[in-house]
Tab-separated table of C-alpha atoms in Angstrom:
chain	number	residue	atom	x	y	z
A	123	UNK	CA	0.000	0.000	0.000
A	124	UNK	CA	1.163	3.555	-0.661
A	125	UNK	CA	-0.001	6.950	0.571
A	126	UNK	CA	1.398	8.680	-2.496
A	127	UNK	CA	-1.188	10.958	-4.078
A	128	UNK	CA	-1.666	11.310	-7.844
A	129	UNK	CA	-0.271	14.485	-9.359
A	130	UNK	CA	-1.252	14.872	-12.991
A	131	UNK	CA	0.341	16.862	-15.808
A	132	UNK	CA	-1.677	17.630	-18.946
A	133	UNK	CA	0.449	18.682	-21.952
A	134	UNK	CA	-2.200	19.659	-24.491
A	135	UNK	CA	-2.497	21.336	-27.882
A	136	UNK	CA	-4.844	24.325	-27.726
A	137	UNK	CA	-7.446	23.708	-30.462
A	138	UNK	CA	-10.387	25.749	-29.096
A	139	UNK	CA	-12.561	22.651	-29.162
A	140	UNK	CA	-14.580	20.480	-26.819
A	141	UNK	CA	-11.392	18.615	-25.916
A	142	UNK	CA	-9.968	21.883	-24.546
A	143	UNK	CA	-13.056	22.393	-22.396
A	144	UNK	CA	-12.840	18.799	-21.160
A	145	UNK	CA	-9.208	19.279	-20.090
A	146	UNK	CA	-9.839	22.613	-18.376
A	147	UNK	CA	-12.843	21.334	-16.456
A	148	UNK	CA	-11.183	18.080	-15.426
A	149	UNK	CA	-8.101	19.900	-14.148
A	150	UNK	CA	-10.205	22.396	-12.182
A	151	UNK	CA	-12.282	19.593	-10.657
A	152	UNK	CA	-9.207	17.535	-9.733
A	153	UNK	CA	-7.666	20.479	-7.913
A	154	UNK	CA	-10.922	21.012	-6.042
A	155	UNK	CA	-10.740	17.488	-4.599
A	156	UNK	CA	-7.098	17.853	-3.604
A	157	UNK	CA	-5.342	16.233	-6.578
A	158	UNK	CA	-2.697	18.505	-8.023
A	159	UNK	CA	-3.201	18.935	-11.750
A	160	UNK	CA	-1.872	21.436	-14.262
A	161	UNK	CA	-2.097	22.085	-18.012
A	162	UNK	CA	0.777	23.126	-20.254
A	163	UNK	CA	-0.858	24.524	-23.378
A	164	UNK	CA	0.927	24.069	-26.685
A	165	UNK	CA	0.076	26.283	-29.686
A	166	UNK	CA	-2.217	24.802	-32.338
A	167	UNK	CA	0.583	24.653	-34.903
A	168	UNK	CA	2.314	21.938	-32.860
A	169	UNK	CA	-0.363	19.479	-33.965
A	170	UNK	CA	1.014	19.487	-37.517
A	171	UNK	CA	4.472	21.072	-36.968
A	172	UNK	CA	5.640	19.928	-33.512
A	173	UNK	CA	9.281	20.769	-34.261
A	174	UNK	CA	8.394	24.505	-34.210
A	175	UNK	CA	7.946	24.578	-30.421
A	176	UNK	CA	10.392	23.619	-27.643
A	177	UNK	CA	9.529	20.470	-25.716
A	178	UNK	CA	8.308	21.420	-22.223
A	179	UNK	CA	9.595	19.439	-19.275
A	180	UNK	CA	7.081	17.857	-16.932
A	181	UNK	CA	6.753	19.537	-13.532
A	182	UNK	CA	8.941	17.961	-10.858
A	183	UNK	CA	5.869	17.151	-8.760
A	184	UNK	CA	4.020	15.214	-11.512
A	185	UNK	CA	3.783	11.429	-11.327
A	186	UNK	CA	1.233	10.868	-14.144
A	187	UNK	CA	0.785	12.390	-17.597
A	188	UNK	CA	-2.680	12.594	-19.153
A	189	UNK	CA	-2.906	13.288	-22.879
A	190	UNK	CA	-5.220	13.550	-25.843
A	191	UNK	CA	-4.573	10.769	-28.351
A	192	UNK	CA	-3.413	13.306	-30.996
A	193	UNK	CA	-0.525	14.732	-28.940
A	194	UNK	CA	2.819	14.553	-30.816
A	195	UNK	CA	5.027	11.916	-29.225
A	196	UNK	CA	7.956	14.250	-28.479
A	197	UNK	CA	5.789	16.085	-25.940
A	198	UNK	CA	5.165	12.897	-23.914
A	199	UNK	CA	7.742	12.282	-21.155
A	200	UNK	CA	9.105	8.729	-21.279
A	201	UNK	CA	9.367	8.141	-17.517
A	202	UNK	CA	5.784	8.783	-16.380
A	203	UNK	CA	2.687	6.549	-16.620
A	204	UNK	CA	0.424	7.658	-19.456
A	205	UNK	CA	-3.350	7.992	-19.517
A	206	UNK	CA	-4.874	8.643	-22.965
A	207	UNK	CA	-8.392	9.950	-23.529
A	208	UNK	CA	-9.992	9.337	-26.942
A	209	UNK	CA	-12.506	12.124	-27.573
A	210	UNK	CA	-13.665	10.729	-30.925
A	211	UNK	CA	-12.327	8.502	-33.663
A	212	UNK	CA	-11.518	10.539	-36.756
A	213	UNK	CA	-10.896	7.277	-38.650
A	214	UNK	CA	-14.576	6.323	-38.415
A	215	UNK	CA	-15.788	5.508	-41.975
A	216	UNK	CA	-18.946	7.563	-41.344
A	217	UNK	CA	-16.798	10.710	-41.539
A	218	UNK	CA	-15.259	9.896	-44.923
A	219	UNK	CA	-17.834	11.745	-47.107
A	220	UNK	CA	-17.236	14.966	-45.159
A	221	UNK	CA	-13.450	15.056	-45.428
A	222	UNK	CA	-11.528	16.870	-48.108
A	223	UNK	CA	-8.838	14.928	-49.956
A	224	UNK	CA	-6.147	16.716	-47.930
A	225	UNK	CA	-7.918	15.997	-44.636
A	226	UNK	CA	-8.216	12.320	-45.501
A	227	UNK	CA	-4.483	12.102	-46.243
A	228	UNK	CA	-3.637	14.036	-43.072
A	229	UNK	CA	-5.719	11.756	-40.870
A	230	UNK	CA	-4.536	8.527	-42.472
A	231	UNK	CA	-0.820	9.143	-42.854
A	232	UNK	CA	-0.062	11.711	-40.150
A	233	UNK	CA	-2.564	11.371	-37.300
A	234	UNK	CA	-3.201	7.613	-37.449
A	235	UNK	CA	0.440	6.533	-36.814
A	236	UNK	CA	0.719	9.100	-34.008
A	237	UNK	CA	-2.437	7.876	-32.292
A	238	UNK	CA	-1.446	4.231	-32.692
A	239	UNK	CA	1.930	4.933	-31.062
A	240	UNK	CA	0.326	6.847	-28.186
A	241	UNK	CA	-2.203	4.088	-27.519
A	242	UNK	CA	0.557	1.480	-27.554
A	243	UNK	CA	2.588	3.462	-25.005
A	244	UNK	CA	-0.342	4.188	-22.670
A	245	UNK	CA	-0.947	2.367	-19.405
A	246	UNK	CA	-4.673	3.185	-19.532
A	247	UNK	CA	-6.817	4.056	-22.569
A	248	UNK	CA	-10.126	5.830	-21.962
A	249	UNK	CA	-12.898	6.623	-24.449
A	250	UNK	CA	-15.674	9.104	-23.730
A	251	UNK	CA	-18.415	6.834	-25.127
A	252	UNK	CA	-19.119	3.218	-26.045
A	253	UNK	CA	-19.381	4.281	-29.680
A	254	UNK	CA	-15.926	5.889	-29.667
A	255	UNK	CA	-14.380	2.900	-27.894
A	256	UNK	CA	-15.871	0.504	-30.437
A	257	UNK	CA	-14.656	2.500	-33.445
A	258	UNK	CA	-11.188	2.970	-31.949
A	259	UNK	CA	-10.870	-0.743	-31.198
A	260	UNK	CA	-11.795	-1.494	-34.819
A	261	UNK	CA	-9.397	1.130	-36.193
A	262	UNK	CA	-6.351	0.343	-34.038
A	263	UNK	CA	-6.837	-3.224	-32.848
A	264	UNK	CA	-6.471	-2.249	-29.183
A	265	UNK	CA	-9.001	-3.316	-26.616
A	266	UNK	CA	-10.994	-3.444	-24.601
A	267	UNK	CA	-10.934	0.333	-24.090
A	268	UNK	CA	-12.372	1.699	-20.853
A	269	UNK	CA	-15.381	4.032	-20.905
A	270	UNK	CA	-15.722	7.213	-18.876
A	271	UNK	CA	-18.517	9.428	-20.139
A	272	UNK	CA	-17.885	13.148	-20.221
A	273	UNK	CA	-19.418	14.966	-17.283
A	274	UNK	CA	-21.098	18.313	-16.782
A	275	UNK	CA	-21.062	20.636	-13.773
A	276	UNK	CA	-24.739	20.444	-12.817
A	277	UNK	CA	-24.344	23.313	-10.340
A	278	UNK	CA	-23.004	25.789	-12.878
A	279	UNK	CA	-25.252	24.433	-15.628
A	280	UNK	CA	-28.630	24.440	-13.911
A	281	UNK	CA	-32.185	25.218	-15.071
A	282	UNK	CA	-34.346	28.243	-14.314
A	283	UNK	CA	-38.088	28.111	-13.738
A	284	UNK	CA	-39.922	28.080	-17.086
A	285	UNK	CA	-43.536	27.146	-17.721
A	286	UNK	CA	-43.881	27.709	-21.474
A	287	UNK	CA	-41.648	28.122	-24.551
A	288	UNK	CA	-41.165	31.424	-26.357
A	289	UNK	CA	-43.054	32.611	-29.432
A	290	UNK	CA	-41.430	32.288	-31.876
A	291	UNK	CA	-39.912	29.035	-30.583
A	292	UNK	CA	-36.197	29.589	-29.863
A	293	UNK	CA	-33.728	27.011	-31.113
A	294	UNK	CA	-30.058	27.250	-30.136
A	295	UNK	CA	-26.954	26.010	-31.976
A	296	UNK	CA	-23.650	26.004	-30.069
A	297	UNK	CA	-20.443	24.746	-31.641
A	298	UNK	CA	-17.866	25.053	-34.381
A	299	UNK	CA	-18.953	25.330	-38.006
A	300	UNK	CA	-17.838	22.317	-40.014
A	301	UNK	CA	-19.439	19.675	-42.208
A	302	UNK	CA	-18.967	17.145	-39.402
A	303	UNK	CA	-21.233	19.285	-37.215
A	304	UNK	CA	-23.996	19.305	-39.837
A	305	UNK	CA	-24.142	23.099	-40.038
A	306	UNK	CA	-25.026	22.927	-43.746
A	307	UNK	CA	-28.483	21.766	-42.609
A	308	UNK	CA	-29.220	24.891	-40.556
A	309	UNK	CA	-30.152	27.263	-43.404
A	310	UNK	CA	-32.591	24.938	-45.247
A	311	UNK	CA	-34.080	23.845	-41.925
A	312	UNK	CA	-34.787	27.393	-40.772
A	313	UNK	CA	-36.218	28.332	-44.166
A	314	UNK	CA	-38.740	25.493	-43.876
A	315	UNK	CA	-39.593	26.288	-40.243
A	316	UNK	CA	-40.211	29.936	-41.091
A	317	UNK	CA	-41.412	32.820	-38.951
A	318	UNK	CA	-42.665	30.766	-36.014
A	319	UNK	CA	-39.138	29.609	-35.208
A	320	UNK	CA	-35.919	31.447	-34.393
A	321	UNK	CA	-32.360	30.100	-34.361
A	322	UNK	CA	-29.729	31.683	-32.151
A	323	UNK	CA	-26.234	30.476	-33.014
A	324	UNK	CA	-22.695	30.992	-31.749
A	325	UNK	CA	-20.000	32.316	-34.046
A	326	UNK	CA	-17.177	30.089	-35.226
A	327	UNK	CA	-13.758	30.981	-33.824
A	328	UNK	CA	-12.289	31.153	-37.333
A	329	UNK	CA	-15.308	32.895	-38.883
A	330	UNK	CA	-16.499	29.782	-40.758
A	331	UNK	CA	-20.129	30.637	-39.977
A	332	UNK	CA	-19.886	33.453	-42.527
A	333	UNK	CA	-19.636	30.858	-45.306
A	334	UNK	CA	-23.192	29.651	-44.582
A	335	UNK	CA	-25.800	32.248	-45.609
A	336	UNK	CA	-28.710	32.018	-43.178
A	337	UNK	CA	-32.289	33.297	-43.433
A	338	UNK	CA	-33.635	36.217	-41.389
A	339	UNK	CA	-34.922	34.079	-38.529
A	340	UNK	CA	-31.314	33.302	-37.501
A	341	UNK	CA	-29.418	35.475	-34.999
A	342	UNK	CA	-25.663	35.450	-34.365
A	343	UNK	CA	-24.947	35.643	-30.599
A	344	UNK	CA	-21.155	35.675	-31.010
A	345	UNK	CA	-18.498	33.896	-28.991
A	346	UNK	CA	-19.644	33.257	-25.415
A	347	UNK	CA	-18.015	33.043	-22.008
A	348	UNK	CA	-19.240	30.214	-19.789
A	349	UNK	CA	-21.531	32.606	-17.918
A	350	UNK	CA	-23.058	33.905	-21.155
A	351	UNK	CA	-23.356	30.363	-22.451
A	352	UNK	CA	-25.459	29.393	-19.433
A	353	UNK	CA	-27.649	32.457	-20.111
A	354	UNK	CA	-28.015	31.396	-23.751
A	355	UNK	CA	-29.290	27.983	-22.628
A	356	UNK	CA	-31.745	29.677	-20.255
A	357	UNK	CA	-33.046	31.927	-23.038
A	358	UNK	CA	-33.556	29.054	-25.508
A	359	UNK	CA	-36.367	26.509	-25.796
A	360	UNK	CA	-34.414	23.611	-27.324
A	361	UNK	CA	-30.910	22.773	-28.466
A	362	UNK	CA	-30.458	22.009	-32.153
A	363	UNK	CA	-27.617	19.528	-32.706
A	364	UNK	CA	-27.401	18.130	-36.257
A	365	UNK	CA	-23.855	16.749	-35.870
A	366	UNK	CA	-22.885	13.702	-37.932
A	367	UNK	CA	-20.080	12.407	-35.723
A	368	UNK	CA	-19.478	12.941	-32.006
A	369	UNK	CA	-17.337	11.213	-29.416
A	370	UNK	CA	-19.578	12.351	-26.568
A	371	UNK	CA	-20.380	16.053	-26.940
A	372	UNK	CA	-20.424	18.471	-24.020
A	373	UNK	CA	-22.981	20.831	-25.571
A	374	UNK	CA	-26.029	18.514	-25.298
A	375	UNK	CA	-24.986	17.635	-21.731
A	376	UNK	CA	-24.816	21.318	-20.797
A	377	UNK	CA	-28.158	22.037	-22.456
A	378	UNK	CA	-29.839	19.088	-20.737
A	379	UNK	CA	-28.406	20.137	-17.370
A	380	UNK	CA	-30.001	23.549	-17.986
A	381	UNK	CA	-33.365	21.876	-18.622
A	382	UNK	CA	-33.414	22.011	-22.421
A	383	UNK	CA	-34.734	19.248	-24.678
A	384	UNK	CA	-32.264	18.342	-27.428
A	385	UNK	CA	-33.156	17.796	-31.078
A	386	UNK	CA	-30.273	15.878	-32.601
A	387	UNK	CA	-29.235	13.407	-35.260
A	388	UNK	CA	-29.666	9.733	-34.416
A	389	UNK	CA	-26.045	8.927	-35.088
A	390	UNK	CA	-22.754	7.827	-33.476
A	391	UNK	CA	-22.708	8.495	-29.702
A	392	UNK	CA	-25.773	10.750	-29.510
A	393	UNK	CA	-28.228	7.953	-28.569
A	394	UNK	CA	-26.017	7.394	-25.499
A	395	UNK	CA	-26.862	10.952	-24.413
A	396	UNK	CA	-30.419	11.637	-25.587
A	397	UNK	CA	-33.392	9.378	-24.950
A	398	UNK	CA	-35.660	9.668	-27.978
A	399	UNK	CA	-39.099	10.931	-27.002
A	400	UNK	CA	-38.019	11.362	-23.369
A	401	UNK	CA	-35.269	13.994	-23.121
A	402	UNK	CA	-35.486	15.137	-26.732
A	403	UNK	CA	-35.944	13.916	-30.289
A	404	UNK	CA	-33.504	12.012	-32.471
A	405	UNK	CA	-33.966	12.415	-36.217
A	406	UNK	CA	-32.485	10.374	-39.030
A	407	UNK	CA	-29.161	11.835	-40.156
A	408	UNK	CA	-29.516	14.542	-42.840
A	409	UNK	CA	-33.303	14.032	-42.999
A	410	UNK	CA	-34.615	17.602	-43.044
A	411	UNK	CA	-38.277	16.619	-42.951
A	412	UNK	CA	-37.711	14.445	-39.895
A	413	UNK	CA	-35.821	17.299	-38.285
A	414	UNK	CA	-38.601	19.809	-39.058
A	415	UNK	CA	-41.293	17.451	-37.807
A	416	UNK	CA	-39.554	17.035	-34.452
A	417	UNK	CA	-39.075	20.794	-34.030
A	418	UNK	CA	-42.723	21.471	-34.829
A	419	UNK	CA	-43.928	18.684	-32.529
A	420	UNK	CA	-41.989	20.127	-29.606
A	421	UNK	CA	-43.075	23.717	-30.243
A	422	UNK	CA	-46.746	22.757	-30.581
A	423	UNK	CA	-46.910	20.857	-27.268
A	424	UNK	CA	-45.898	22.983	-24.248
A	425	UNK	CA	-46.683	20.139	-21.830
A	426	UNK	CA	-44.341	17.775	-23.711
A	427	UNK	CA	-41.716	20.522	-23.909
A	428	UNK	CA	-41.916	21.177	-20.161
A	429	UNK	CA	-41.747	17.493	-19.215
A	430	UNK	CA	-38.849	16.823	-21.599
A	431	UNK	CA	-36.885	19.662	-20.033
A	432	UNK	CA	-37.355	18.227	-16.550
A	433	UNK	CA	-36.372	14.729	-17.655
A	434	UNK	CA	-33.361	16.098	-19.552
A	435	UNK	CA	-32.141	17.760	-16.364
A	436	UNK	CA	-32.653	14.559	-14.382
A	437	UNK	CA	-30.754	12.470	-16.926
A	438	UNK	CA	-27.810	14.909	-17.003
A	439	UNK	CA	-27.615	14.994	-13.201
A	440	UNK	CA	-27.988	11.215	-12.811
A	441	UNK	CA	-25.904	9.857	-15.701
A	442	UNK	CA	-23.432	12.597	-16.620
A	443	UNK	CA	-22.536	14.455	-13.424
A	444	UNK	CA	-19.009	15.809	-13.470
A	445	UNK	CA	-18.182	14.505	-9.983
A	446	UNK	CA	-18.779	10.930	-11.163
A	447	UNK	CA	-16.410	11.438	-14.108
A	448	UNK	CA	-13.755	12.930	-11.812
A	449	UNK	CA	-14.069	10.020	-9.374
A	450	UNK	CA	-13.471	7.539	-12.193
A	451	UNK	CA	-10.331	9.359	-13.339
A	452	UNK	CA	-9.087	9.688	-9.756
A	453	UNK	CA	-9.381	5.922	-9.321
A	454	UNK	CA	-7.425	5.335	-12.535
A	455	UNK	CA	-4.662	7.720	-11.475
A	456	UNK	CA	-4.469	6.076	-8.052
A	457	UNK	CA	-4.127	2.630	-9.632
A	458	UNK	CA	-1.083	3.798	-11.604
A	459	UNK	CA	0.969	4.969	-8.625
């Protein structure tokens, strides 16, 4: 037996993505329960040009390193136990139609060997969903991979008292703007829904949202701090999430914790998050009519809307609470020392 406490170093490439949010929230939560944890952020260019940045040394106090599977190998210290978290599997065949030729080459010949090497070196491999674990096991031949679902802070992301939806019905889209996220569906969807629906959407960090002309019932709410993001959930009636591939997304978890039903594609890991007809609606991928029908059904039935919001909150608090996720990681760290 040992009384040594885990002390975790997170060298991470800053990509302004959900993986960044995961790392920041996990580190904050670990420190709150007395486990020392710290992030060393690497610039985004180090993902594809790691030689352009000096290799940081791990802190002298660290006894575990926790990484994203894409981290370049030169930034991983050889003497510490390694925990790898797989946020999603970019080698999933479902993503192939939405990659450019260059992206496909990059993923296959640059990212794949890096991930395979990192998984081989790791003492523990974690996936954020059963779907991601399954696809990674098929892609790399490693397994079984452990599952720890992403968690949400259900104190910070909490509902307010609402008894009826707005008129027009307010949909919310939060996320980056890429084909993987299904943002090309937003404009035709909102045109069909018309004046009785409104879409509020966040701006893309790189301005990609400007490449998708949207109708007049769509409102840009910019880039949001966490506090403003919580307010955006409170001011919406449902989250719109047409993504085609997700590891286990934080946005639906946050929305559900704030008491919002989620209207999302029935694809990849999303059925692990959303219970169809209970905490939201799942539509067939890329099926606009199915999507429209679910939006209209929710807007036309305030009682269903209200009950779905309550059940969404309950599911987030019961199945995806951040403290449960942190406990699972703490146990893994402890087992390694």
